[in-house]
Structures are given as C-alpha cells and as structure tokens.
Short mmCIF file of C-alpha atoms and ligand atoms in Angstrom, two decimals:
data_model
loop_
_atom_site.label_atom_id
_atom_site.label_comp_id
_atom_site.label_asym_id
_atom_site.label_seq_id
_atom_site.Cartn_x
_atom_site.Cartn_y
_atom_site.Cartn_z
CA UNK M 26 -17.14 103.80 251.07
CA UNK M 27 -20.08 102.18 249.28
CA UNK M 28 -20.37 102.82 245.60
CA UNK M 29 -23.16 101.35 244.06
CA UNK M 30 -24.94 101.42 240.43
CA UNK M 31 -29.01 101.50 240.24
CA UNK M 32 -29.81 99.88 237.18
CA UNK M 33 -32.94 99.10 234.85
CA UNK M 34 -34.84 100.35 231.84
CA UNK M 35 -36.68 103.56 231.46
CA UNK M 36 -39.10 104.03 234.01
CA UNK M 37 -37.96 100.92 236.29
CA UNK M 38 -37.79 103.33 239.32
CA UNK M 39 -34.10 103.73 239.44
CA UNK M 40 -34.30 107.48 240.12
CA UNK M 41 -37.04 107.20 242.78
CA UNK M 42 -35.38 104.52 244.75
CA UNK M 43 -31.65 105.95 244.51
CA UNK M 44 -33.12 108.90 246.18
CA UNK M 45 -34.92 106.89 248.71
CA UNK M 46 -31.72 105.00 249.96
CA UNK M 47 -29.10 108.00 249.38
CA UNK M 48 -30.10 109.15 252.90
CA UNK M 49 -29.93 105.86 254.66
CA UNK M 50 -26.76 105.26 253.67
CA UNK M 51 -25.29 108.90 253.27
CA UNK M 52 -24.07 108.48 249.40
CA UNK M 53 -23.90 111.02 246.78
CA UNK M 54 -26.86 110.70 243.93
CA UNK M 55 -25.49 111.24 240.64
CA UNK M 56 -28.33 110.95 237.78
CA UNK M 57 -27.12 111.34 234.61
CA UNK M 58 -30.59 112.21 233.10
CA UNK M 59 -31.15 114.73 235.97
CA UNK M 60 -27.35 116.56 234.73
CA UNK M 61 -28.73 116.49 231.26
CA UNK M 62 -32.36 117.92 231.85
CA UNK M 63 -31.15 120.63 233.94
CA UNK M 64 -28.21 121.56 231.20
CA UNK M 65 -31.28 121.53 228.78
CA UNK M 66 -32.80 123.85 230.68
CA UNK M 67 -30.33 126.19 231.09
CA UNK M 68 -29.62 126.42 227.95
CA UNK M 69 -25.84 125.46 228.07
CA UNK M 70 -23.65 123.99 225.30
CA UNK M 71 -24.30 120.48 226.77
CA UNK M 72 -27.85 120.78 227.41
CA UNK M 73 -28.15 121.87 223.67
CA UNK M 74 -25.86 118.53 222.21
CA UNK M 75 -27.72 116.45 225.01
CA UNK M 76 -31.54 117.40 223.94
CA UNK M 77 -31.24 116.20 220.04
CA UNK M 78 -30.89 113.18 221.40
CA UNK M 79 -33.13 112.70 224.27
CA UNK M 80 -36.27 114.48 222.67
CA UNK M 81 -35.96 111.33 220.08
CA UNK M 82 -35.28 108.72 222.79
CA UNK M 83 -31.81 107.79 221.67
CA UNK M 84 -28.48 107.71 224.24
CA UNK M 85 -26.73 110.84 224.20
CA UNK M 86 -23.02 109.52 222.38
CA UNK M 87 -20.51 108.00 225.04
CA UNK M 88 -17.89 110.75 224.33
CA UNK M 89 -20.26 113.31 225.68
CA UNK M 90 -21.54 111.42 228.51
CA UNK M 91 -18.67 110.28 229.87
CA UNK M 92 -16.88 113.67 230.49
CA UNK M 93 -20.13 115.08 231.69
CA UNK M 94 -20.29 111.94 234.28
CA UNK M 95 -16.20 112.20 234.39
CA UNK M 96 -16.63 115.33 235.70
CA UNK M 97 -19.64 115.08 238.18
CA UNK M 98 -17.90 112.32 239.77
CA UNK M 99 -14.48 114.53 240.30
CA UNK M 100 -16.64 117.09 241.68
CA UNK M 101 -18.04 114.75 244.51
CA UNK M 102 -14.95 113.35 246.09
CA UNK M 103 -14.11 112.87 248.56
CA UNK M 104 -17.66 111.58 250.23
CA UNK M 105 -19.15 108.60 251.17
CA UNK M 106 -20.08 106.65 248.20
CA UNK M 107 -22.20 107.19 245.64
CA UNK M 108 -25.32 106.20 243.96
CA UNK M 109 -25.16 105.99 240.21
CA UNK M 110 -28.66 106.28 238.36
CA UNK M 111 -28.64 105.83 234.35
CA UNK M 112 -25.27 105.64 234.32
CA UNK M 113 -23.39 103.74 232.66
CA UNK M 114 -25.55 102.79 229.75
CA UNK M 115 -23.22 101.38 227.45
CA UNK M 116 -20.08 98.80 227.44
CA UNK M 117 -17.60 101.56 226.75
CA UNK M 118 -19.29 103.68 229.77
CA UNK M 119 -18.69 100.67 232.07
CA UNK M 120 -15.22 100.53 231.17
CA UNK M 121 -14.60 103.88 231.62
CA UNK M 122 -15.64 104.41 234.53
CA UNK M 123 -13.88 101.65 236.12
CA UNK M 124 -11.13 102.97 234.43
CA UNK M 125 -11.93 106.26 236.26
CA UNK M 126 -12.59 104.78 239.66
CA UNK M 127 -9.12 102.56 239.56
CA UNK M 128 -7.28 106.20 239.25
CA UNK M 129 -9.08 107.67 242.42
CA UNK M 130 -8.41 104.01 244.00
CA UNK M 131 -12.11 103.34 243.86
CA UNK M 132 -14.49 100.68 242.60
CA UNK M 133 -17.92 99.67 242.35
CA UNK M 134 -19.63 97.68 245.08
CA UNK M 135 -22.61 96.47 243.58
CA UNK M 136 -24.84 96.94 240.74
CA UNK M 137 -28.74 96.56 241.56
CA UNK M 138 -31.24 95.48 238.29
CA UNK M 139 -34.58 96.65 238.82
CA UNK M 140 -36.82 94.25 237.31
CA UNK M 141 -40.59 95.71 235.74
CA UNK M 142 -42.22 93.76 232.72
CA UNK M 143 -42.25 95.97 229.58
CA UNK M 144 -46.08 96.55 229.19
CA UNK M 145 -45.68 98.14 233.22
CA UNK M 146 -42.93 100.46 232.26
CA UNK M 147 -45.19 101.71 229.17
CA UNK M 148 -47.96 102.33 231.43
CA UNK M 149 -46.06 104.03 234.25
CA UNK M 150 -43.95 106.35 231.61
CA UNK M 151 -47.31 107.00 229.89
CA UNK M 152 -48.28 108.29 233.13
CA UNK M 153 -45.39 110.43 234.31
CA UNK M 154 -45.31 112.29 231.21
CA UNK M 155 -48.77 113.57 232.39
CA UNK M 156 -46.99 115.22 234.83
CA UNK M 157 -43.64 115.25 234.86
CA UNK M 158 -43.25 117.85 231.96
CA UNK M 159 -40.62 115.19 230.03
CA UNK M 160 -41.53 115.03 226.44
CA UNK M 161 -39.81 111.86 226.00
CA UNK M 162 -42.68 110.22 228.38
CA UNK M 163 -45.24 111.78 226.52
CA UNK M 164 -45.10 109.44 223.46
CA UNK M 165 -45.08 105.47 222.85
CA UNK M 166 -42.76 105.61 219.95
CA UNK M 167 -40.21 107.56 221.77
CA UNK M 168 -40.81 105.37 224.95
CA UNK M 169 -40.47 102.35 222.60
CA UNK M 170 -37.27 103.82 220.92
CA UNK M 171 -35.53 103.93 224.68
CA UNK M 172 -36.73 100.81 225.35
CA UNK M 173 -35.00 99.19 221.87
CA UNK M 174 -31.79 101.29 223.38
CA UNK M 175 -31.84 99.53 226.28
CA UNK M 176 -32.18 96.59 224.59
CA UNK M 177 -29.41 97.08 221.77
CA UNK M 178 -26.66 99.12 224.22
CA UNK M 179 -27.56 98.67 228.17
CA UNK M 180 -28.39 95.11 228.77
CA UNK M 181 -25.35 93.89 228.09
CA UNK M 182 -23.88 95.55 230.67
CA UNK M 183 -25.78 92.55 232.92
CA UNK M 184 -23.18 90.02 231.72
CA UNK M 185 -20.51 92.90 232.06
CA UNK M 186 -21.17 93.00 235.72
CA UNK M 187 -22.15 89.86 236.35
CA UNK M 188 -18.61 88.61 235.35
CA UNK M 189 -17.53 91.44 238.18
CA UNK M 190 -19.35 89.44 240.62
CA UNK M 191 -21.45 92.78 241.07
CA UNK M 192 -25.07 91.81 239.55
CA UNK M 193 -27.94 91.89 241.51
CA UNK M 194 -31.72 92.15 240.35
CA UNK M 195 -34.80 92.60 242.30
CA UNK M 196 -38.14 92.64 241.85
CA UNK M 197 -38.94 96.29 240.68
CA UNK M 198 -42.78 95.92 240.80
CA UNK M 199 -44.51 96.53 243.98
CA UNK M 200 -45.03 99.36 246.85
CA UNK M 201 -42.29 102.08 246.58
CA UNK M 202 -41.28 100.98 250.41
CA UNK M 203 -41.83 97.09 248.92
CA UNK M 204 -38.90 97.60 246.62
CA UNK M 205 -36.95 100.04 248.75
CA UNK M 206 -36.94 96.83 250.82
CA UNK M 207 -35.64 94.77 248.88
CA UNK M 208 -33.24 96.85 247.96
CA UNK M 209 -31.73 97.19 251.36
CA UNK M 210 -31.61 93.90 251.98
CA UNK M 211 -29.08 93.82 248.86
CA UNK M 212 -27.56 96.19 250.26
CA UNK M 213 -27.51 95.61 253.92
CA UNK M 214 -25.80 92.03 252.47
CA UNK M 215 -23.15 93.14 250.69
CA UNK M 216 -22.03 95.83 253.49
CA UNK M 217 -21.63 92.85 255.82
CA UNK M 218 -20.05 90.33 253.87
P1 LIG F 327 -35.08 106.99 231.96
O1 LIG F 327 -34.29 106.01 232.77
O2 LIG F 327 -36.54 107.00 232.31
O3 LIG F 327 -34.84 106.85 230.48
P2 LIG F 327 -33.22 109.16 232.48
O4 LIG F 327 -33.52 110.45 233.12
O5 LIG F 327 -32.25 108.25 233.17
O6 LIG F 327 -34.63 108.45 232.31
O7 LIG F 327 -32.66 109.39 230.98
C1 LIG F 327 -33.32 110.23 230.08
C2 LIG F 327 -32.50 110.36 228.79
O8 LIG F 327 -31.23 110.98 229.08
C3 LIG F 327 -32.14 109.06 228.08
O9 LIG F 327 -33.18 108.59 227.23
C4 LIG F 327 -30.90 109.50 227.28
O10 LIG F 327 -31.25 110.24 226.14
C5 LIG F 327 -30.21 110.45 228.25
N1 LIG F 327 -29.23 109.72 229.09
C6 LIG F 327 -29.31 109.56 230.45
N2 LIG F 327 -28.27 108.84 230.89
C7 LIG F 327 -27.53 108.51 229.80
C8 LIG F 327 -26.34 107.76 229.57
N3 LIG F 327 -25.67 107.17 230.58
N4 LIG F 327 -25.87 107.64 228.31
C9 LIG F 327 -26.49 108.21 227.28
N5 LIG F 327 -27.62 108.92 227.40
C10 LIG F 327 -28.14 109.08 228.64
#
C-alpha cells in the first residue's frame, strides 16, 4: 500500500497532478476541496457550514474537516493507497490523521511539496476562475486571503513532516507531464527503497 500526501498552496497543481498519477499507481484520490464543493452544491448540511468559509478564502475549522476527511477515508478501505490532495492543512489535521491511520495500521509514505512562486499561482488562479466556475478564483483578495492561510496554518506542516522523514518538494512550474515527471521519480524512489 502506498499512501501519499500532494501538497502546496492554492493553485500549485496538487489536484491536477494527484489525478494524473492515481492511475499509474492504482490509489484512491481523496480531495478535500472536491468533498466540499460538491456538498456545496448539493446543498447538504456540510456543504452549507463548508461555503461561509471558502467563499471568503479562509480553512473550513479542523473539527469539521476532519470528520468529513475521517469519514471519506473509512469509506475507501480497504484499497490500494491513497492520494491525499488539500488535506491536511493544519498541525492538528496532521496529527489526526496519523492518529487515524495508526488505528487502521496505516501510515503515510510520503508527502510531495509542489513548489510555484507566488506571483505564478496569482496568475494561474486568476485564470481558472475564468473558467472553472470557483468564486474563490475569481478575486485577488480572496486568492491573497488563502494564500496568508497557507502561510499562517499549512506551511508548518513542512517541518511537521520533514521531522517524519516524509518531505519531499519538487519543482511545480513547468509542462503538466514536466512535473508529473518529477513526481514519479519521487515516487518511483521511495517504492524501491
Ligand atoms: P486550492 O488548493 O486551490 O485552495 P482546494 O479545492 O484544495 O483548492 O480548496 C478550496 C477551499 O476548500 C479552501 O480554500 C478551504 O476553504 C477549503 N478546504 C479544502 N481543504 C481543506 C482543509 N484540509 N482544511 C480546511 N479547509 C479546506
């Protein structure tokens, strides 16, 4: 089993390239941005709670996240791995679900950084919110906001994992297949260590 985190700030490409390697290596996607969106719009208790939050760029609060996530995760096993994508986010999400993960006798392989320079990610959200629909990408204060979140409650989580022996980062600007590279060489090195 190969249980791996996808990691970065908003926009870094974690959700493109987790679903470009999920197939390769047969793991489960679980994006916890995706879960939210879709409870949004459907409507449901969670997707109410969740959207206050998002529509203003903040983190949705742990307690909420981490049953949602809690849950998603129970539903899944067992499979083959899976690929975490904005999740966790926070210290207290890390611990959790390590917490969660020693119960089902699991653990996390490796955690992969994506690496983009602030002024790209602007640029690139700015984009998708042309198209994607999100109204979160659609404006620089909000985009700034998530950015100042990652700054305040995620990147911490680099030391967090780093102290696992877990941390990897890679370049996260180039070709989609450029990165997807690079990221399989990560991988690829870990499986046969
Ligand atoms: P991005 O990485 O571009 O911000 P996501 O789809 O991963 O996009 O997340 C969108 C929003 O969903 C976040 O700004 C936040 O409000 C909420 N969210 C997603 N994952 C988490 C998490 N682990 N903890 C708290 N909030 C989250």
């Amino acid at each position: 089993m190969l249980n791996v985190i996808i990691f970065g700030k908003p926009g870094s490409g974690k959700g493109t390239q987790a679903s470009m390697i999920k197939n390769k290596y047969g793991l489960t996607h679980i994006s916890t941005g995706d879960v939210f969106r879709k409870n949004t719009s459907e409507g449901t208790k969670l997707g109410n709670i969740a959207k206050q939050y998002m529509s203003k760029g903040e983190l949705v609060p742990d307690e909420i996240t981490i049953a949602m996530l809690e849950s998603e995760i129970l539903g899944f096993v067992p499979c083959n791995g899976f690929i975490l994508d904005g999740f966790p986010r926070t210290i207290l999400q890390a611990k959790s679900l390590d917490n969660l993960l020693i119960n089902l006798n699991l653990k996390i392989d490796l955690v992969i950084g994506l690496d983009v320079p602030n002024d790209r990610l602007v640029k690139r959200l700015l984009e998708r919110g042309k198209t994607s629909g999100r109204n979160d990408d659609q404006s620089e204060d909000k985009i700034n906001k998530r950015l100042e979140e990652y700054d305040k409650k995620t990147k911490p989580l680099i030391i967090f994992y780093e102290n696992q022996n877990k941390f990897y980062s890679i370049d996260g600007v180039g070709s989609l297949n450029d990165v997807n590279n690079r990221l399989i060489n990560v991988v690829d090195s870990k499986k046969n260590d």
